[in-house]
Coordinates of C-alpha atoms in Angstrom, one line a residue:
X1 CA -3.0 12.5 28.7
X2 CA -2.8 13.3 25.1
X3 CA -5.4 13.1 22.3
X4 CA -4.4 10.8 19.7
X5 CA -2.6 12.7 16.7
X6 CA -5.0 13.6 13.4
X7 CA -3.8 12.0 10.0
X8 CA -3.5 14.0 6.8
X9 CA -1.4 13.6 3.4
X10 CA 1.7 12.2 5.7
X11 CA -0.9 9.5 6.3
X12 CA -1.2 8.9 2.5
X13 CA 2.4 9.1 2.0
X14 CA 3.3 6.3 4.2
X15 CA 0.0 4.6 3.1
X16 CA 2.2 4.3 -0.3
X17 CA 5.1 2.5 1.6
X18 CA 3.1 0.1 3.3
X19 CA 1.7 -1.2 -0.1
X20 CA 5.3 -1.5 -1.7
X21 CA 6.4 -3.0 1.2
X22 CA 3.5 -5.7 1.6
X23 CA 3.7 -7.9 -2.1
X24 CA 2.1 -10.9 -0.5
X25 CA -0.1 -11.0 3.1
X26 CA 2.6 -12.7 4.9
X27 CA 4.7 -9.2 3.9
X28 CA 1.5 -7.2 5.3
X29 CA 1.5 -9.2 8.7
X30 CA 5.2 -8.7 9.4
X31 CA 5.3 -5.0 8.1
X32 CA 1.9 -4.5 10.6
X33 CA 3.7 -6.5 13.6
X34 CA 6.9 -4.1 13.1
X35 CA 4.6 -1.1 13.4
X36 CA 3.1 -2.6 16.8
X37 CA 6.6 -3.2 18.1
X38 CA 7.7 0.1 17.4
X39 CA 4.4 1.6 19.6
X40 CA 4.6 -0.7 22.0
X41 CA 3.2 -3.9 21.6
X42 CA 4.5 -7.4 21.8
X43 CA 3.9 -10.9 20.5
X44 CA 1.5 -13.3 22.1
X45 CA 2.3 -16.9 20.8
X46 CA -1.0 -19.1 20.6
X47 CA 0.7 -22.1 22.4
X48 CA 1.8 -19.7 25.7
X49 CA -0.8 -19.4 28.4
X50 CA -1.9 -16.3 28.2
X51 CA -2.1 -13.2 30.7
X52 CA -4.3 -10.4 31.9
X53 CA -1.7 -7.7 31.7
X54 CA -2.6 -4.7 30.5
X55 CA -1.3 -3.5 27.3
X56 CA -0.8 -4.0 23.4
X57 CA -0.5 -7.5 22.1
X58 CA -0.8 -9.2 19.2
X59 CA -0.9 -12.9 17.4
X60 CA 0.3 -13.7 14.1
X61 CA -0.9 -16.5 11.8
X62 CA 0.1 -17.2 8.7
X63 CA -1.0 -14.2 6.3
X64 CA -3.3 -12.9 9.5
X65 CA -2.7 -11.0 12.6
X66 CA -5.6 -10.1 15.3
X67 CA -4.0 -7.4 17.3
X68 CA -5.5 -5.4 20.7
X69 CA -4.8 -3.4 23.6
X70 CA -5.8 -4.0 27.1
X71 CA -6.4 -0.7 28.9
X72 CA -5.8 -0.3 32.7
X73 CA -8.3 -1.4 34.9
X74 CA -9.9 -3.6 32.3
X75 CA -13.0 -5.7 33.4
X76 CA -13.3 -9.4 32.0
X77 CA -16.6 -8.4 30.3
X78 CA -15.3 -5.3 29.1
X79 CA -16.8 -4.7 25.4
X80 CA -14.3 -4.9 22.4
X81 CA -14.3 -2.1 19.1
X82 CA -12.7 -4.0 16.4
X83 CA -11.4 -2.8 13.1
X84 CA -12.0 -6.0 10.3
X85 CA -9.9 -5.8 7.3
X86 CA -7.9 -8.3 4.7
X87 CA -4.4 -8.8 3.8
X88 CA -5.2 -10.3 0.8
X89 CA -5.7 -9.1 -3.0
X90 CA -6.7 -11.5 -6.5
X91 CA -3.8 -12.6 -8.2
X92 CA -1.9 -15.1 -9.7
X93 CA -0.1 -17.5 -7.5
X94 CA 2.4 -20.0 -8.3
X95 CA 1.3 -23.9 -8.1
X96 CA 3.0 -26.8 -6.7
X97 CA 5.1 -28.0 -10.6
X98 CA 6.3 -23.9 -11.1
X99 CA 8.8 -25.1 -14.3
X100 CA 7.3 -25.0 -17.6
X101 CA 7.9 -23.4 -21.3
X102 CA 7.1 -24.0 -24.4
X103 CA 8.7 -23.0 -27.8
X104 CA 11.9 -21.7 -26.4
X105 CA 10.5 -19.5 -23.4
X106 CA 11.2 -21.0 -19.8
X107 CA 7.6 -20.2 -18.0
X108 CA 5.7 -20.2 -14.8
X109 CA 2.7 -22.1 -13.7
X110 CA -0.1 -20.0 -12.0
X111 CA -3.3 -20.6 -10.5
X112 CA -5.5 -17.9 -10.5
X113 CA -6.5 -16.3 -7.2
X114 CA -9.7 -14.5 -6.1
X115 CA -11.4 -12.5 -9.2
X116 CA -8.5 -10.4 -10.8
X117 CA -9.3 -8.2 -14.2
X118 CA -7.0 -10.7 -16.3
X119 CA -6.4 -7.7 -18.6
X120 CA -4.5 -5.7 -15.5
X121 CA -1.9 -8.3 -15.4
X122 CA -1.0 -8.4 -19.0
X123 CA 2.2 -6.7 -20.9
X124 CA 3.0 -5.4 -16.8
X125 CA 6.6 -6.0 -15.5
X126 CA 6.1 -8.6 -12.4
X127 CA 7.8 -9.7 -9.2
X128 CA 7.3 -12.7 -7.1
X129 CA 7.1 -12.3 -3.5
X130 CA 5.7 -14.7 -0.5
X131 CA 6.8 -17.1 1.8
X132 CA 9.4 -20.3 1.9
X133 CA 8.9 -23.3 4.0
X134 CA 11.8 -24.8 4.9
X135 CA 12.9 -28.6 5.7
X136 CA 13.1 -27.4 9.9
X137 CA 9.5 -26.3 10.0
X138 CA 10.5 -22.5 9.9
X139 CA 9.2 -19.9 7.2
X140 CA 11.3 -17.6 5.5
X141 CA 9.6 -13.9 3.6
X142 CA 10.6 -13.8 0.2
X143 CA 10.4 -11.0 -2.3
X144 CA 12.1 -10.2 -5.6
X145 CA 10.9 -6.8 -5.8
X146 CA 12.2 -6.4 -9.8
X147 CA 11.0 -7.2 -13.4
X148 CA 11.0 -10.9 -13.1
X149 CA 8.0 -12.4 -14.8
X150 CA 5.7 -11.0 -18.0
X151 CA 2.4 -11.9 -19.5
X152 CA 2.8 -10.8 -23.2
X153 CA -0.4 -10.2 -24.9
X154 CA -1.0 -11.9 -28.3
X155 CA -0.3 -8.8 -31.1
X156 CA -3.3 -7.4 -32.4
X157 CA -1.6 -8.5 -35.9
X158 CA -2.4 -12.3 -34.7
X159 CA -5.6 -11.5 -33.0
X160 CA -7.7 -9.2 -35.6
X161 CA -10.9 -9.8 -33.4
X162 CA -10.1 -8.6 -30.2
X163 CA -11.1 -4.8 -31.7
X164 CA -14.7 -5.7 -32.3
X165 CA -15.1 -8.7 -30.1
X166 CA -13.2 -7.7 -27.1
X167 CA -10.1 -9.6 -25.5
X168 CA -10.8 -13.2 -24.5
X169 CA -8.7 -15.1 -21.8
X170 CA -8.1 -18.5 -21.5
X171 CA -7.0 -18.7 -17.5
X172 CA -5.3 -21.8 -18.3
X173 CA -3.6 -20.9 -21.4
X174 CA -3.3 -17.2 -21.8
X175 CA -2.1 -16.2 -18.5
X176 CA 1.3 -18.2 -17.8
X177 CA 4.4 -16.0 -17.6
X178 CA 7.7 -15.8 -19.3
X179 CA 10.7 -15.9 -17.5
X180 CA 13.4 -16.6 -19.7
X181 CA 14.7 -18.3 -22.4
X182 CA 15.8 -22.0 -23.2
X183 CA 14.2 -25.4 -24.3
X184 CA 15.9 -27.3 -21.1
X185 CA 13.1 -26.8 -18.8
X186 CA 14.3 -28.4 -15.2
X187 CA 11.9 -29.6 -12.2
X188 CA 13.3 -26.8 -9.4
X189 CA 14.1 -24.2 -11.1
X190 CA 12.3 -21.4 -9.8
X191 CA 12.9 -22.8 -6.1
X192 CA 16.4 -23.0 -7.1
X193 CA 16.4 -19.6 -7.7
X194 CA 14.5 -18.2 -4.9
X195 CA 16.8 -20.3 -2.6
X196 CA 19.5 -18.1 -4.0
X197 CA 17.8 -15.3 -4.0
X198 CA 17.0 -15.6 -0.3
X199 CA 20.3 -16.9 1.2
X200 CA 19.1 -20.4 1.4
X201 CA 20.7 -23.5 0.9
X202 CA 19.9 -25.9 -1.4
X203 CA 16.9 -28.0 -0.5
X204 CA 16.0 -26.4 2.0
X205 CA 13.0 -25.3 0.9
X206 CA 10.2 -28.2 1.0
X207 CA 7.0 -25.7 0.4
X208 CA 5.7 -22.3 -0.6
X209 CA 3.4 -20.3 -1.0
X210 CA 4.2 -17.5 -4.1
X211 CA 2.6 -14.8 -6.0
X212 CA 3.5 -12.6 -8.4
X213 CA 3.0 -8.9 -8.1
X214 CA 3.7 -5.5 -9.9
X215 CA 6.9 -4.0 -9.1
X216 CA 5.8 -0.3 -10.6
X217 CA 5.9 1.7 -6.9
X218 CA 2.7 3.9 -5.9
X219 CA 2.5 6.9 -7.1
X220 CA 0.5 10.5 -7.0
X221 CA -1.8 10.7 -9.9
X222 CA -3.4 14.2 -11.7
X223 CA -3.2 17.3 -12.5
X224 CA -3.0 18.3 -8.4
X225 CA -1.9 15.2 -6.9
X226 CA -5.3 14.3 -5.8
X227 CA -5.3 10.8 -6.8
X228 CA -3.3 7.7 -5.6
X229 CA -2.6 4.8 -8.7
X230 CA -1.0 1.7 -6.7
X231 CA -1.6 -2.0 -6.1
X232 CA -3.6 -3.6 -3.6
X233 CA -5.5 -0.7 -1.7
X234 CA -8.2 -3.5 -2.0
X235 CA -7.6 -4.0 1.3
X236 CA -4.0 -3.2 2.7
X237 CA -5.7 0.7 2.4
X238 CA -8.1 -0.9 5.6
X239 CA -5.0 -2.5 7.3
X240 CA -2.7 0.0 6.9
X241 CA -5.4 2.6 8.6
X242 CA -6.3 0.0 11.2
X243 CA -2.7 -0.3 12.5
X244 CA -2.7 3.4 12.9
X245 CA -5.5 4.0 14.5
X246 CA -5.0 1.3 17.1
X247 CA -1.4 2.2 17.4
X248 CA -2.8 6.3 18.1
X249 CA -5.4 5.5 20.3
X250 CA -3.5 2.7 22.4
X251 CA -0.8 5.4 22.9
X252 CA -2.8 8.3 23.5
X253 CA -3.3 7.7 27.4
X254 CA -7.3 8.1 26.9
X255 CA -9.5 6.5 29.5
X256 CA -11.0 4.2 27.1
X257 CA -14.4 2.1 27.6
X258 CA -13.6 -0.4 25.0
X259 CA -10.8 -2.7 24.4
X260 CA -9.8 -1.4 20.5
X261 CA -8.8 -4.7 18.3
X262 CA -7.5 -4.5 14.7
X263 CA -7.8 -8.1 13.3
X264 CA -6.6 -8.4 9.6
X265 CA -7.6 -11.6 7.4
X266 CA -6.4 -13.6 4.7
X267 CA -8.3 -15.2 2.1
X268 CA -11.1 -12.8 2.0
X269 CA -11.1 -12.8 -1.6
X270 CA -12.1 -16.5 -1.9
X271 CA -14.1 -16.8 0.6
X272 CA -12.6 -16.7 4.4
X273 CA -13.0 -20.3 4.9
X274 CA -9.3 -20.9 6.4
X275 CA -7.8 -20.6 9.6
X276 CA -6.9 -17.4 9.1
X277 CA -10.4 -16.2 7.0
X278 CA -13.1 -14.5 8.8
X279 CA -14.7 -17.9 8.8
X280 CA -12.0 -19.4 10.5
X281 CA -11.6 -19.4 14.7
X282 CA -9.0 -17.2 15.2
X283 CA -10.7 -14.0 15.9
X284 CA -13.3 -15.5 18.3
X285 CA -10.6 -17.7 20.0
X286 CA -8.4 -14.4 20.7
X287 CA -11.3 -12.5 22.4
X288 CA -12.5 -15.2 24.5
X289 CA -8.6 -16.2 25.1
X290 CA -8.4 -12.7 26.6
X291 CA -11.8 -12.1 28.4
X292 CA -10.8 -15.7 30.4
X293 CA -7.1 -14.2 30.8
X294 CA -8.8 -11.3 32.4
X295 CA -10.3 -13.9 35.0
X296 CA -13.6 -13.8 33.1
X297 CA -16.5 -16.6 32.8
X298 CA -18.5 -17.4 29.7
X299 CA -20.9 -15.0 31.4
X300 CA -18.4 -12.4 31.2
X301 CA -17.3 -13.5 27.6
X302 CA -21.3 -13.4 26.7
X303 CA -21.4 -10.0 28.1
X304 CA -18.3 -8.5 26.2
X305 CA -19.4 -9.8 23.0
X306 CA -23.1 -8.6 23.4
X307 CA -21.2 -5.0 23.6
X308 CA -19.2 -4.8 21.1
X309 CA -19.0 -3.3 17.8
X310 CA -17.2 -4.1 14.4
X311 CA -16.5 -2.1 11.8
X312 CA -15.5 -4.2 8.8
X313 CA -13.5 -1.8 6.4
X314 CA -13.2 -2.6 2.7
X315 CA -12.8 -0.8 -0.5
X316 CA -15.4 -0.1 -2.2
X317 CA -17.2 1.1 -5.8
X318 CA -16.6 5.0 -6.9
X319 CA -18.7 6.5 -8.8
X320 CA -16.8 5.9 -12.6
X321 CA -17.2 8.9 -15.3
X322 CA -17.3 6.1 -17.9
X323 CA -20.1 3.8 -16.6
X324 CA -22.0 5.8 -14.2
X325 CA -25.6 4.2 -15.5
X326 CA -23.8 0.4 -13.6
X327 CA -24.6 2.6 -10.5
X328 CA -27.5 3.1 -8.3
X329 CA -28.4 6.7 -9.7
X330 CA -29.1 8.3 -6.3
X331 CA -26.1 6.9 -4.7
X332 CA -22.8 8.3 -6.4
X333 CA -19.7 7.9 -4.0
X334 CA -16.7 10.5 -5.2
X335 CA -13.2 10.2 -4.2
X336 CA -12.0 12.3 -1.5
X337 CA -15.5 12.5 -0.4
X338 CA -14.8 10.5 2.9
X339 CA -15.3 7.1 3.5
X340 CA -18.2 5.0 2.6
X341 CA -20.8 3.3 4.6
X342 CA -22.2 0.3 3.0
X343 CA -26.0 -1.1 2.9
X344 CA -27.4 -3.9 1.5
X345 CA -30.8 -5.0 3.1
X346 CA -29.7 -8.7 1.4
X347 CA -27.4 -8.9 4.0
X348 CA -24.3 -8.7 1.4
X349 CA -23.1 -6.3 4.1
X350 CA -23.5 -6.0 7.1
X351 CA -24.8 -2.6 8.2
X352 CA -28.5 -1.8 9.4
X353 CA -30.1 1.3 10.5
X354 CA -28.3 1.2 14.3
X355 CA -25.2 0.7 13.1
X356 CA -25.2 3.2 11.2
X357 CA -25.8 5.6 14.0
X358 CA -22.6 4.4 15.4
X359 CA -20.9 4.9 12.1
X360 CA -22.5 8.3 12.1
X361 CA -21.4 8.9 15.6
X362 CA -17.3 8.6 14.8
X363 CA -17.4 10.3 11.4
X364 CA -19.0 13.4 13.5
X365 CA -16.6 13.1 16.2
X366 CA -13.9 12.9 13.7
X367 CA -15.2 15.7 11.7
X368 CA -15.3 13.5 8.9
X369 CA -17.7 13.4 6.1
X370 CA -19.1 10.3 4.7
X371 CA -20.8 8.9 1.9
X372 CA -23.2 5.7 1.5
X373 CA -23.3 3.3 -1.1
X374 CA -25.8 0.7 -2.4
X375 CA -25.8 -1.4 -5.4
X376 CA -27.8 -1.0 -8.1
X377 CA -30.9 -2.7 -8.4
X378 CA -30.1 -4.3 -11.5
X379 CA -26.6 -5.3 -10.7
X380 CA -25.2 -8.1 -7.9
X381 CA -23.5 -7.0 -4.9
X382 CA -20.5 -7.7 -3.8
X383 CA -19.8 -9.3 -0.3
X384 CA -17.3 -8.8 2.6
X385 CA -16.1 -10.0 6.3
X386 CA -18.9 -8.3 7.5
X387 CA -21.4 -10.4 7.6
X388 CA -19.4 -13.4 8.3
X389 CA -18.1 -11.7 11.4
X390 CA -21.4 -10.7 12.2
X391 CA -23.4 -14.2 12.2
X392 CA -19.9 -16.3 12.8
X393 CA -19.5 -14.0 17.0
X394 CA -23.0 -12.7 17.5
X395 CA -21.8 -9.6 17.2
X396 CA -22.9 -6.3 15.6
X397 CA -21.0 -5.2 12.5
X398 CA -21.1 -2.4 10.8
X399 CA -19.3 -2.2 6.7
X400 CA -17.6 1.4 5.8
X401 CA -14.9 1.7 3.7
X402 CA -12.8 3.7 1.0
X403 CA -14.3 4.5 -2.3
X404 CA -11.9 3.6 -4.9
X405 CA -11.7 2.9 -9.2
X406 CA -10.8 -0.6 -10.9
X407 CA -11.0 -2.7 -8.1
X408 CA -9.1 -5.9 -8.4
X409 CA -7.1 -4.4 -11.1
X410 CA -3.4 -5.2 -10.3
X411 CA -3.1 -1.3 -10.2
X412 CA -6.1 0.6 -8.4
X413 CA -6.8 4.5 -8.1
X414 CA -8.4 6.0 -4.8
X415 CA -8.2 10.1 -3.6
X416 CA -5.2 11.2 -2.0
X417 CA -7.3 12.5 1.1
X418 CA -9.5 9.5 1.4
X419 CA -7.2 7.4 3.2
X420 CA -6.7 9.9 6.1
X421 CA -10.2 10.4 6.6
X422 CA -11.2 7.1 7.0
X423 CA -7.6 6.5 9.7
X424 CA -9.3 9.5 11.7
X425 CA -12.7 8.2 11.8
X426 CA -11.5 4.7 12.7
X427 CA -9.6 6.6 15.4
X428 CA -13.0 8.0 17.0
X429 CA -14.6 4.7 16.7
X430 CA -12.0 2.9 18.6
X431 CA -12.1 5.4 21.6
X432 CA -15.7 5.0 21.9

């Protein structure tokens, strides 16, 4: 029996790979599922009768994956520890009619997704990356990982305002990228193109399901390094440290109380109402899938649930140099502080007093410090999984997180150590 190993920068480093590598959820779920395979864990389908094995498994849905491991000697009313997180980030995403252009320029039509600072996205060079649906029902990853798209900004020359009055965007009008050049705009186009691009033939695509992204890699930031500048930490940063931590913990050979459980959303950013949102079934239909594979009752699945714990893992607000008086003034989270624990007493998260003991509990047997944020008074909260996972299963939920600056920017900045520190406390959690 080994303990499971302790994270540090290395953690951070591949941290940065996992977020180049995952443009687009469906890229998250297939880059998490190839990290399960390599530790040991294999693919459940949802339309296979399931059994009470022991073991790592996993399901994959769409831009979601719920994945868990079985210990040996597992009872059917054996409590779960689940990790909640999202694969997804506020962008813009390509609509149904891509082709258009105007004035000479050959454009594409986007939709906005989630709550993105419009601003981020302007003047950046941008890939498009997601997934094809093709006339034989399969689904093929696509990503052209290379300046592709642009949303010029209107010269200040043209625009005399913007100084004194701030920049205004139109999301209809103002936010359409450029792709090239020529008044013969053709219907199929850009799914021409992608076909190419991924070795398709023509036609064969019949859906999709595209967005656009910034192809300028992670990167260490300051004068030490301390700081990580890269796109959506908001919330592969919680993935990517889930995967680990169940990946340590199921392979550490611990005698473990709990059956650990990562399950990673989609479509958190507008809402979770999908079947593969918070909202949605599929978490509650995996656990009870497995307590009944285990030979369990609903008594046994009633039991299970009434002991288990969730932590739902988001990013959340640091304290910014620039705008400190938009923050509660007694609660000032600081990069590479630790992780965050979350309260509202609106119920905007999920946490109360007893789960914050059990918050408090793994951070100490992590050696971890943590921090607690709040809103201020004056200001709305934001929301999360939490409490949806909390009143949707019955089931106590607990929100932490990683302190981080301009959230749902299409470039964000966290602390280089952060990242580890919250993998390591999620590690502790998951043992119990």
């Amino acid at each position: 029996m080994s303990a499971p190993p302790r994270f540090d920068r290395g953690h951070t480093d591949d941290l940065m790979s996992f977020l180049a590598a995952s443009p687009s959820p469906y890229h998250a779920v297939a880059n998490t599922a190839e990290r399960l395979e390599k530790a040991g864990f294999r693919q459940v389908a949802e339309t296979d009768a399931w059994d009470g094995t022991s073991g790592g498994k996993y399901v994959l849905r769409g831009g979601a994956i719920v994945a868990w491991y079985v210990p040996e000697g597992a009872a059917p009313h054996t409590p779960f520890r689940i990790l909640g997180a999202h694969t997804d980030s506020p962008n813009l995403r390509v609509k149904p009619l891509p082709d258009t252009g105007a004035h000479g320029w050959r454009q594409v039509a986007v939709e906005i997704y989630g709550g993105p600072l419009l601003n981020s996205w302007l003047d950046r060079d941008l890939g498009l990356a997601g997934r094809l649906a093709l006339r034989d029902g399969t689904t093929r990853l696509v990503n052209v990982d290379r300046p592709l798209l642009r949303v010029p900004q209107l010269a200040i020359h043209l625009d005399r305002a913007v100084s004194a009055e701030g920049l205004k965007l139109d999301k209809q009008r103002h936010l359409q990228p450029i792709w090239g050049l020529g008044n013969d705009v053709r219907d199929g186009d850009l799914i021409d193109f992608l076909e190419e691009t991924a070795g398709l033939e023509s036609g064969e695509v019949t859906g999709w399901d595209l967005m656009v992204h910034s192809v300028e890699p992670p990167a260490y930031l300051g004068r030490d390094k301390e700081l990580v500048a890269g796109p959506r930490m908001d919330n592969l940063l919680s993935v990517h440290a889930g995967a680990a931590a169940l990946t340590a913990v199921a392979g550490s050979g611990a005698a473990l109380p709990s059956i650990p459980v990562l399950a990673a959303f989609d479509h958190e950013e507008n809402g979770s109402q999908s079947d593969t949102g918070a909202d949605g079934p599929l978490l509650g239909g995996v656990l009870e899938r497995s307590v009944f594979a285990r030979g369990g009752s609903y008594e046994d699945k009633a039991r299970a649930f009434a002991g288990t714990v969730c932590l739902s893992s988001d990013t959340g607000h640091a304290v910014h140099p620039n705008y400190a008086e938009r923050h509660d003034p007694t609660h000032h989270p600081r990069v590479n502080g630790g992780p965050i624990l979350k309260v509202n007493v609106n119920n905007r998260y999920a946490t109360d007093g007893s789960g914050r003991a059990v918050w408090a509990a793994a951070c100490e047997k992590a050696n971890v410090p943590f921090q607690s944020f709040v809103s201020n008074n004056s200001m709305p909260c934001g929301t999360t999984i939490g409490p949806i996972t909390a009143a949707r299963h019955g089931i106590k939920t607990v929100d932490i997180g990683v302190a981080i600056l301009s959230m749902h920017s299409a470039r964000e900045l966290c602390g280089a150590d952060d990242p580890h520190l919250l993998a390591n406390s999620l590690v502790a959690f998951l043992e119990g």
